[in-house]
């Protein structure tokens, strides 16, 4: 099956600086895809290349089976929402939403009907006569979204559309955008540097760094099965432990011999890095909790406890596996039940099936 949007060998240079290094990506019709990465990684540049707002230095772009590599933005089939909303302050809501329809010479009655329909979809019916200055930031972003959808584009591009909003509005609006996208079935690309935002709305996440794609996968794959140390570090919290492969296939992590379920670990030899999410560090009041003969169990001392509402972050000293200590997630109920406080002696277990092992070449060992 031919993907709806295909990028092949996309390179973008600005003088001597290369912002994109041979990007290959296929996006299916109706998918919600997030470009995720730190500032300067190339995600916005890639979005602008797709939109035709930047011309690629090399490579090919196909949309719906049509080569759009050299087409002007107006000849491409997309709607776009910018971080800054970019509403026309001198036009009311109705005229802002209808802007693209007017340019396409849509009959006035049909345009009015389409504007009313879209305002209902974004939850702002009856605001046609208001001006952008009379709306909150969240309302302005909804109007910008309605304007982008007015011409029923095949592709919706969102350039960090929620970053200027406060946290509560941002969480609410991202779910509304996702619900609207599912309702309309429009293929959507959203640029964001917010990991939680990407994990919560995307069908697939494209993790970028220094102009290359580090990993493409579902939110679960990117978080639970990071393909590179960068992805493991960038997406969520992680403990990084020094390790060495042993001849019997096990790992020596610090001073402790540990079982693991990672594939492709060398039989013996050089230094490795083990990545483990805080929620994959099992913590108990004593080693007896894990049962006789349980693997990867070591003593620990609680150094610091940080209450974060639904969960607590525990900083643990565990010299048997980590010189710098490690972080675990605890439930407030566990903390209360055991009256945890700094200095408390505990036991922890590194879950063998959750150890992610990387070799010195920065790929999975």
Steps between C-alpha positions, in 0.01 A plus 500: 500500500639840400540740793312829487815706558847377407827682563805360322856616564402846625807719551488865603807720510530859618835604356761268649261374770297186428172507693356175359708197405322273250160463672290200391148473641163355399171616656173315446169667420317604818805466727584747777880529501711711736846631417666503842843627596699775671534852365717508190452133410338579162137413572356841407725520194365163386141619548574815299652290221180291487299824482721646225597793725860380471640338187691179566858486374448141386230235518145434392157548660185317391150569632213277397716355221579847359852640488482833685878545539517826305145631537430837661320493840172613341509199265535249785206347682540592866384727779746633756478632856792698639616546859416871478139437376564754215138621501419824319424752779291723272270212396227350716485128577275419203728677254814342650355150466367570151825650371604194298145451371488858370828448318345196333194707400261286703143639481419717805208289622708183479791672679272618783366149542854355507615760758204422727570126469868541590429728795267233636773239449758703698252586773453871424157536338357851485837680507492607134483873577779509761854612430820315601576756772174404671601133527726312738815329374329162495203641308729667247678171441164329436419768243838445335423127489156566346660722235753228414219248455264727307604379154486131606873441442642152465785586738497704823832646619532621860816691595519485883141627514463472878834625632376855567210380719500438873525140621134430576372646172775319310402159637131560428554634148738224391232243578245703307735518201550123514124439523435735209769332293342160559157636409621654173757231415745763373865399476681715758859589581570688822837641599568505873783488752257389774543125557175461692310677223642266236443187708137592570377585148717333235441180308873506429786717622798604288784576742757733345847617603760701309307476172454123498222265608602302808184286515151470354244307701182499701511689831534167681790390278687828534461506877532132587739390223727797420721429201789723609638651821381842381139381478524330840641821652273748323164327539419474870724444801756222498773349717831439319719228650850390399522130415718228355399185315610176669595174323183326626277762333416690816597860580717640770333824605723674751604223738189289435448217251159550341263303281354671196274432202670731248578352160836520328717572804859387433621196691779689672708810459480875504300758684122514453228734621177375651192724487213444744189711551427606862167313495691181413699513823299289745531620861405306813542536873729196502656247261265232635218667304654381171525137611794264546729483199364813327756649264632856488408583861727743687483705820430872477463806720243769442680831442219729389126483443321739266119513515346562156132439568404169340844353568825564685854502359747327729873559476674187624861427593578152368880470478477134398370606156540877463769731632281806447180341630180453308140619483184296555129576485299427814131529569398742779322202664829306519675804645229546764464131583873463571548849647788561263752771581860569398735249650254209483653167397319335208550233237467546127490278196607587147235331290693274254243535221521880514877544476586674173863440405708719267851444378775758447381561142180655647270231362327216684763244597 
